[in-house]
């Protein structure tokens, strides 16, 4: 059993290394007790994520992250999912939030991985007060802590 994370860049430059993106997702999976997974993470341009957003979520325009988790027949089956992240939208969010782009991208990897695992949050104002959001921020804090 293994945690296989494939990270690809679809025409974008990433402010964090592909290996670090994979490591963040693997840490979330391990933290949630997952022993077997196949997750694809693709960093995309705004046009590509806007297309996914329209096709799958019926929303217009680009967004920061979209995740697809596939059902497992049993808990012994591997977790399988796809995550799409738009660094341009992440950069704008980081500026608005007063965070670094690296922190915001890490947040989106954690967020997307949690969605692949089946976590959900409400849209709108309740989002940042949801159990998923609190879990995300705890994981992010641990992942971004200085390594000793």
XYZ file of N, CA, C and O in Angstrom:
592
model
N 0.849 -1.184 0.000
C 0.000 0.000 0.000
C 0.887 1.236 0.000
O 1.923 1.268 0.641
N 0.434 2.253 -0.734
C 1.246 3.464 -0.813
C 0.362 4.677 -1.051
O -0.791 4.560 -1.454
N 0.959 5.816 -0.814
C 0.297 7.084 -1.077
C 0.958 7.679 -2.309
O 2.025 8.287 -2.225
N 0.348 7.465 -3.463
C 0.905 7.948 -4.728
C 0.236 9.265 -5.099
O -0.971 9.301 -5.366
N 1.045 10.316 -5.131
C 0.553 11.642 -5.472
C 1.294 12.100 -6.720
O 2.524 12.184 -6.718
N 0.551 12.376 -7.771
C 1.144 12.875 -9.012
C 0.817 14.358 -9.136
O -0.349 14.742 -9.080
N 1.845 15.175 -9.288
C 1.658 16.620 -9.415
C 2.107 17.044 -10.807
O 3.227 16.733 -11.214
N 1.228 17.743 -11.517
C 1.600 18.241 -12.837
C 1.271 19.720 -12.951
O 0.396 20.241 -12.255
N 2.012 20.372 -13.823
C 1.842 21.803 -14.060
C 1.337 21.967 -15.491
O 2.060 21.669 -16.438
N 0.113 22.406 -15.634
C -0.491 22.545 -16.951
C -0.261 23.969 -17.462
O -1.156 24.804 -17.460
N 0.978 24.231 -17.851
C 1.314 25.534 -18.413
C 1.520 26.631 -17.390
O 1.550 27.805 -17.751
N 1.648 26.285 -16.125
C 1.862 27.303 -15.092
C 3.183 27.066 -14.369
O 3.699 25.947 -14.352
N 3.683 28.117 -13.768
C 4.853 28.004 -12.898
C 4.345 27.983 -11.467
O 3.446 28.731 -11.104
N 4.939 27.123 -10.678
C 4.500 26.994 -9.293
C 5.515 27.633 -8.345
O 6.706 27.362 -8.446
N 5.026 28.453 -7.419
C 5.920 29.042 -6.418
C 6.429 28.018 -5.392
O 7.316 28.329 -4.620
N 5.829 26.834 -5.373
C 6.351 25.776 -4.511
C 6.639 24.547 -5.379
O 5.961 24.302 -6.374
N 7.648 23.821 -4.988
C 8.089 22.666 -5.774
C 7.003 21.593 -5.842
O 6.238 21.407 -4.894
N 6.978 20.884 -6.956
C 6.022 19.790 -7.115
C 6.175 18.761 -6.005
O 5.179 18.226 -5.508
N 7.410 18.476 -5.601
C 7.642 17.506 -4.528
C 7.006 17.976 -3.220
O 6.464 17.174 -2.458
N 7.049 19.281 -2.957
C 6.452 19.827 -1.731
C 4.924 19.736 -1.797
O 4.272 19.428 -0.797
N 4.352 19.972 -2.964
C 2.900 19.831 -3.130
C 2.489 18.397 -2.795
O 1.549 18.166 -2.034
N 3.225 17.429 -3.344
C 2.929 16.015 -3.072
C 3.094 15.701 -1.589
O 2.262 14.996 -0.999
N 4.143 16.226 -0.987
C 4.411 15.987 0.441
C 3.275 16.517 1.315
O 2.870 15.869 2.282
N 2.734 17.683 0.976
C 1.627 18.263 1.745
C 0.404 17.350 1.670
O -0.211 17.033 2.690
N 0.065 16.911 0.470
C -1.096 16.026 0.308
C -0.874 14.703 1.047
O -1.781 14.206 1.734
N 0.316 14.136 0.940
C 0.626 12.884 1.646
C 0.498 13.066 3.155
O -0.014 12.176 3.843
N 0.938 14.204 3.671
C 0.832 14.462 5.113
C -0.618 14.502 5.569
O -0.950 13.988 6.638
N -1.474 15.114 4.763
C -2.905 15.153 5.094
C -3.467 13.734 5.094
O -4.169 13.327 6.026
N -3.156 12.974 4.052
C -3.657 11.604 3.960
C -3.187 10.767 5.148
O -3.985 10.053 5.766
N -1.915 10.854 5.479
C -1.386 10.119 6.645
C -2.091 10.558 7.922
O -2.454 9.728 8.752
N -2.257 11.869 8.071
C -2.918 12.409 9.259
C -4.348 11.936 9.401
O -4.890 11.866 10.509
N -4.974 11.587 8.296
C -6.346 11.089 8.316
C -6.398 9.563 8.330
O -7.460 8.966 8.166
N -5.239 8.930 8.492
C -5.190 7.479 8.620
C -5.297 6.714 7.312
O -5.571 5.510 7.311
N -5.063 7.386 6.205
C -5.152 6.732 4.895
C -3.821 6.057 4.587
O -2.766 6.669 4.685
N -3.885 4.804 4.184
C -2.675 4.034 3.893
C -2.470 3.792 2.401
O -1.380 3.469 1.962
N -3.529 3.946 1.613
C -3.429 3.703 0.183
C -4.230 4.771 -0.571
O -5.423 4.951 -0.309
N -3.542 5.464 -1.492
C -4.220 6.518 -2.242
C -3.531 6.752 -3.571
O -2.324 6.522 -3.712
N -4.318 7.218 -4.509
C -3.828 7.666 -5.801
C -4.502 9.007 -6.065
O -5.702 9.067 -6.333
N -3.723 10.078 -5.940
C -4.262 11.427 -6.080
C -3.463 12.169 -7.144
O -2.232 12.139 -7.133
N -4.175 12.818 -8.024
C -3.570 13.649 -9.056
C -3.841 15.104 -8.708
O -4.992 15.478 -8.461
N -2.780 15.916 -8.672
C -2.913 17.347 -8.407
C -2.366 18.080 -9.623
O -1.209 17.888 -10.001
N -3.205 18.908 -10.234
C -2.800 19.649 -11.417
C -2.955 21.140 -11.163
O -4.030 21.591 -10.754
N -1.893 21.891 -11.392
C -1.946 23.342 -11.301
C -2.260 23.869 -12.693
O -1.592 23.493 -13.665
N -3.303 24.698 -12.776
C -3.845 25.111 -14.068
C -3.986 26.626 -14.166
O -3.989 27.341 -13.165
N -4.180 27.079 -15.391
C -4.422 28.492 -15.684
C -5.887 28.838 -15.361
O -6.741 27.952 -15.292
N -6.184 30.134 -15.193
C -7.558 30.545 -14.880
C -8.595 30.049 -15.891
O -9.685 29.635 -15.501
N -8.264 30.068 -17.169
C -9.226 29.624 -18.176
C -9.598 28.150 -17.979
O -10.764 27.769 -18.104
N -8.610 27.314 -17.662
C -8.865 25.878 -17.483
C -9.739 25.618 -16.260
O -10.667 24.803 -16.312
N -9.456 26.315 -15.155
C -10.263 26.065 -13.953
C -11.653 26.667 -14.097
O -12.629 26.135 -13.566
N -11.769 27.756 -14.853
C -13.094 28.334 -15.116
C -13.946 27.352 -15.912
O -15.150 27.210 -15.655
N -13.329 26.662 -16.854
C -14.051 25.658 -17.648
C -14.530 24.507 -16.763
O -15.682 24.075 -16.843
N -13.637 24.012 -15.882
C -14.022 22.951 -14.940
C -15.141 23.430 -14.016
O -16.077 22.690 -13.727
N -15.021 24.658 -13.553
C -16.001 25.247 -12.649
C -17.380 25.304 -13.318
O -18.388 24.955 -12.702
N -17.419 25.705 -14.580
C -18.688 25.786 -15.311
C -19.260 24.395 -15.591
O -20.449 24.148 -15.375
N -18.405 23.486 -16.050
C -18.869 22.146 -16.429
C -19.354 21.319 -15.248
O -20.353 20.616 -15.342
N -18.630 21.380 -14.147
C -18.911 20.461 -13.041
C -19.670 21.087 -11.872
O -20.380 20.382 -11.154
N -19.485 22.386 -11.660
C -20.142 23.023 -10.515
C -21.189 24.048 -10.919
O -21.848 24.631 -10.057
N -21.284 24.301 -12.224
C -22.260 25.255 -12.768
C -22.044 26.669 -12.237
O -22.983 27.439 -12.088
N -20.772 27.023 -11.939
C -20.408 28.374 -11.508
C -19.622 29.029 -12.634
O -18.906 28.348 -13.368
N -19.711 30.337 -12.730
C -18.966 31.015 -13.790
C -17.671 31.600 -13.235
O -17.589 31.984 -12.074
N -16.660 31.619 -14.074
C -15.381 32.222 -13.730
C -14.432 31.268 -13.039
O -14.798 30.149 -12.661
N -13.194 31.720 -12.901
C -12.180 30.885 -12.246
C -12.390 30.825 -10.736
O -12.985 31.715 -10.143
N -11.914 29.755 -10.143
C -11.924 29.581 -8.694
C -10.544 29.103 -8.284
O -9.687 28.861 -9.127
N -10.310 28.955 -6.996
C -8.966 28.593 -6.527
C -8.688 27.098 -6.578
O -7.612 26.668 -6.971
N -9.662 26.269 -6.192
C -9.440 24.818 -6.146
C -10.739 24.073 -6.430
O -11.812 24.513 -5.995
N -10.624 23.000 -7.180
C -11.741 22.095 -7.434
C -11.224 20.680 -7.219
O -10.148 20.326 -7.710
N -11.988 19.879 -6.478
C -11.579 18.507 -6.170
C -12.662 17.517 -6.549
O -13.853 17.819 -6.433
N -12.205 16.345 -6.963
C -13.107 15.243 -7.264
C -12.604 14.022 -6.523
O -11.493 13.554 -6.773
N -13.400 13.533 -5.589
C -13.076 12.304 -4.885
C -13.966 11.193 -5.393
O -15.166 11.404 -5.599
N -13.406 10.045 -5.650
C -14.169 8.926 -6.188
C -14.533 7.970 -5.058
O -13.727 7.716 -4.162
N -15.732 7.449 -5.105
C -16.236 6.569 -4.048
C -15.400 5.302 -3.944
O -14.966 4.743 -4.951
N -15.231 4.858 -2.705
C -14.551 3.581 -2.450
C -15.601 2.550 -2.082
O -16.486 2.825 -1.288
N -15.482 1.377 -2.655
C -16.438 0.307 -2.347
C -16.302 -0.130 -0.894
O -17.296 -0.415 -0.221
N -15.062 -0.178 -0.408
C -14.808 -0.532 0.993
C -13.729 0.390 1.533
O -12.988 1.017 0.762
N -13.610 0.442 2.841
C -12.581 1.302 3.442
C -11.172 0.778 3.166
O -10.198 1.501 3.336
N -11.048 -0.457 2.711
C -9.744 -1.015 2.367
C -9.287 -0.586 0.969
O -8.107 -0.672 0.649
N -10.221 -0.129 0.142
C -9.866 0.331 -1.202
C -9.090 1.643 -1.107
O -9.284 2.426 -0.169
N -8.232 1.905 -2.094
C -7.470 3.161 -2.056
C -8.358 4.381 -2.262
O -9.401 4.301 -2.905
N -7.930 5.485 -1.699
C -8.551 6.781 -1.961
C -8.082 7.207 -3.347
O -6.892 7.126 -3.651
N -9.010 7.628 -4.186
C -8.672 8.078 -5.537
C -9.323 9.439 -5.756
O -10.515 9.618 -5.479
N -8.528 10.392 -6.233
C -9.100 11.710 -6.479
C -8.230 12.583 -7.352
O -7.046 12.309 -7.563
N -8.860 13.624 -7.876
C -8.194 14.634 -8.691
C -8.413 15.996 -8.046
O -9.530 16.311 -7.615
N -7.349 16.792 -8.031
C -7.408 18.141 -7.475
C -6.846 19.088 -8.526
O -5.782 18.832 -9.088
N -7.559 20.181 -8.769
C -7.113 21.224 -9.695
C -6.974 22.524 -8.909
O -7.913 22.925 -8.208
N -5.826 23.159 -9.032
C -5.539 24.392 -8.299
C -5.083 25.454 -9.292
O -4.267 25.171 -10.174
N -5.581 26.659 -9.128
C -5.193 27.774 -9.986
C -4.299 28.733 -9.200
O -4.790 29.489 -8.351
N -2.979 28.711 -9.454
C -2.067 29.600 -8.725
C -2.387 31.085 -8.897
O -2.180 31.867 -7.963
N -2.912 31.505 -10.061
C -3.250 32.923 -10.250
C -4.347 33.361 -9.281
O -4.274 34.442 -8.693
N -5.371 32.526 -9.111
C -6.438 32.854 -8.159
C -5.893 32.772 -6.733
O -6.201 33.615 -5.884
N -5.039 31.783 -6.476
C -4.424 31.656 -5.152
C -3.611 32.904 -4.809
O -3.638 33.385 -3.672
N -2.895 33.430 -5.794
C -2.077 34.636 -5.580
C -2.966 35.823 -5.198
O -2.658 36.572 -4.262
N -4.081 36.000 -5.883
C -5.015 37.084 -5.562
C -5.607 36.886 -4.166
O -5.727 37.844 -3.388
N -5.953 35.645 -3.829
C -6.481 35.362 -2.483
C -5.439 35.657 -1.416
O -5.763 36.204 -0.361
N -4.200 35.275 -1.678
C -3.115 35.507 -0.711
C -2.962 36.995 -0.426
O -2.840 37.400 0.731
N -2.980 37.799 -1.480
C -2.872 39.260 -1.291
C -4.023 39.776 -0.435
O -3.818 40.565 0.484
N -5.221 39.331 -0.754
C -6.420 39.781 -0.023
C -6.367 39.372 1.444
O -6.786 40.111 2.324
N -5.825 38.172 1.711
C -5.771 37.644 3.074
C -4.521 38.048 3.841
O -4.400 37.761 5.026
N -3.566 38.660 3.154
C -2.306 39.030 3.809
C -1.424 37.819 4.075
O -0.648 37.802 5.030
N -1.535 36.808 3.229
C -0.734 35.585 3.374
C 0.255 35.518 2.221
O 0.119 36.223 1.218
N 1.229 34.652 2.337
C 2.164 34.434 1.228
C 1.509 33.498 0.219
O 0.613 32.726 0.559
N 1.967 33.558 -1.011
C 1.438 32.667 -2.038
C 1.741 31.212 -1.688
O 0.927 30.325 -1.915
N 2.901 30.959 -1.094
C 3.242 29.585 -0.706
C 2.276 29.055 0.347
O 1.843 27.912 0.289
N 1.952 29.900 1.318
C 0.994 29.491 2.353
C -0.379 29.218 1.732
O -1.027 28.222 2.058
N -0.806 30.092 0.836
C -2.128 29.920 0.232
C -2.175 28.673 -0.647
O -3.165 27.933 -0.623
N -1.126 28.401 -1.391
C -1.099 27.175 -2.187
C -1.111 25.940 -1.295
O -1.810 24.965 -1.588
N -0.355 25.979 -0.211
C -0.379 24.859 0.737
C -1.790 24.677 1.298
O -2.282 23.545 1.414
N -2.456 25.787 1.624
C -3.831 25.723 2.137
C -4.746 25.039 1.115
O -5.582 24.205 1.462
N -4.573 25.371 -0.158
C -5.425 24.794 -1.191
C -5.145 23.312 -1.404
O -6.072 22.534 -1.685
N -3.897 22.897 -1.252
C -3.578 21.463 -1.341
C -4.248 20.721 -0.188
O -4.865 19.669 -0.383
N -4.157 21.273 1.019
C -4.820 20.661 2.177
C -6.330 20.632 1.939
O -6.979 19.591 2.120
N -6.880 21.745 1.518
C -8.317 21.870 1.298
C -8.796 20.849 0.258
O -9.768 20.115 0.484
N -8.093 20.794 -0.867
C -8.462 19.857 -1.921
C -8.361 18.410 -1.479
O -9.220 17.585 -1.807
N -7.313 18.103 -0.725
C -7.128 16.730 -0.242
C -8.247 16.346 0.726
O -8.779 15.231 0.662
N -8.631 17.258 1.589
C -9.745 16.979 2.504
C -11.044 16.739 1.727
O -11.820 15.844 2.066
N -11.280 17.518 0.675
C -12.473 17.282 -0.152
C -12.428 15.905 -0.806
O -13.447 15.207 -0.863
N -11.257 15.501 -1.305
C -11.128 14.166 -1.898
C -11.510 13.101 -0.871
O -12.094 12.077 -1.215
N -11.198 13.355 0.391
C -11.523 12.411 1.462
C -12.995 12.468 1.876
O -13.424 11.683 2.720
N -13.743 13.402 1.293
C -15.172 13.470 1.578
C -15.597 14.568 2.521
O -16.788 14.695 2.834
N -14.660 15.373 3.000
C -15.034 16.492 3.869
C -15.752 17.555 3.051
O -15.425 17.788 1.885
N -16.720 18.200 3.679
C -17.470 19.269 3.026
C -17.589 20.456 3.964
O -17.407 20.331 5.179
N -17.894 21.594 3.398
C -18.130 22.812 4.166
C -19.269 23.564 3.503
O -19.525 23.388 2.303
N -19.957 24.416 4.246
C -21.012 25.216 3.616
C -20.394 26.306 2.744
O -19.235 26.682 2.937
N -21.148 26.784 1.792
C -20.726 27.947 1.016
C -21.041 29.201 1.820
O -21.869 29.179 2.715
N -20.368 30.281 1.505
C -20.683 31.553 2.135
C -20.043 31.736 3.493
O -18.977 31.195 3.791
N -20.743 32.482 4.346
C -20.198 32.920 5.627
C -19.830 31.789 6.586
O -18.896 31.907 7.346
N -20.565 30.687 6.577
C -20.308 29.596 7.507
C -19.076 28.778 7.177
O -18.625 27.963 7.987
N -18.514 28.995 6.012
C -17.385 28.204 5.539
C -16.209 28.196 6.513
O -15.670 27.159 6.851
N -15.814 29.375 6.956
C -14.628 29.479 7.814
C -14.892 29.048 9.259
O -13.963 29.012 10.059
N -16.120 28.716 9.571
C -16.453 28.241 10.915
C -16.790 26.755 10.918
O -17.161 26.203 11.953
N -16.658 26.113 9.774
C -17.021 24.704 9.656
C -15.937 23.801 10.243
O -14.786 24.206 10.413
N -16.332 22.573 10.547
C -15.375 21.585 11.046
C -14.247 21.359 10.040
O -13.086 21.239 10.414
N -14.602 21.316 8.754
C -13.579 21.087 7.732
C -12.559 22.217 7.730
O -11.354 21.982 7.654
N -13.035 23.451 7.809
C -12.125 24.596 7.784
C -11.188 24.583 9.000
O -9.979 24.812 8.863
N -11.728 24.284 10.153
C -10.882 24.221 11.358
C -9.840 23.114 11.235
O -8.679 23.290 11.590
N -10.244 21.962 10.709
C -9.312 20.848 10.490
C -8.227 21.284 9.503
O -7.046 21.039 9.706
N -8.622 21.918 8.418
C -7.691 22.408 7.408
C -6.652 23.342 8.034
O -5.448 23.204 7.791
N -7.099 24.283 8.821
C -6.176 25.263 9.405
C -5.242 24.623 10.432
O -4.073 25.012 10.533
N -5.734 23.631 11.178
C -4.846 22.903 12.110
C -3.774 22.147 11.337
O -2.589 22.183 11.707
N -4.166 21.449 10.286
C -3.195 20.717 9.466
C -2.198 21.676 8.829
O -0.991 21.421 8.820
N -2.681 22.781 8.311
C -1.810 23.759 7.663
C -0.793 24.327 8.652
O 0.395 24.439 8.330
N -1.254 24.644 9.837
C -0.351 25.186 10.861
C 0.773 24.191 11.157
O 1.940 24.562 11.256
N 0.416 22.922 11.283
C 1.419 21.889 11.554
C 2.386 21.742 10.376
O 3.590 21.608 10.556
N 1.846 21.795 9.163
C 2.681 21.624 7.971
C 3.635 22.801 7.734
O 4.704 22.621 7.174
N 3.219 23.987 8.152
C 4.030 25.178 7.920
C 4.945 25.521 9.101
O 5.744 26.450 9.009
N 4.821 24.756 10.186
C 5.672 24.998 11.354
C 7.135 24.783 10.977
O 7.446 23.870 10.203
N 8.018 25.596 11.531
C 9.443 25.406 11.238
C 9.889 24.014 11.644
O 9.490 23.486 12.693
N 10.673 23.399 10.782
C 11.186 22.061 11.066
C 12.436 22.176 11.899
O 13.332 22.956 11.603
N 12.484 21.364 12.929
C 13.633 21.430 13.842
C 14.594 20.299 13.568
O 14.285 19.238 13.189
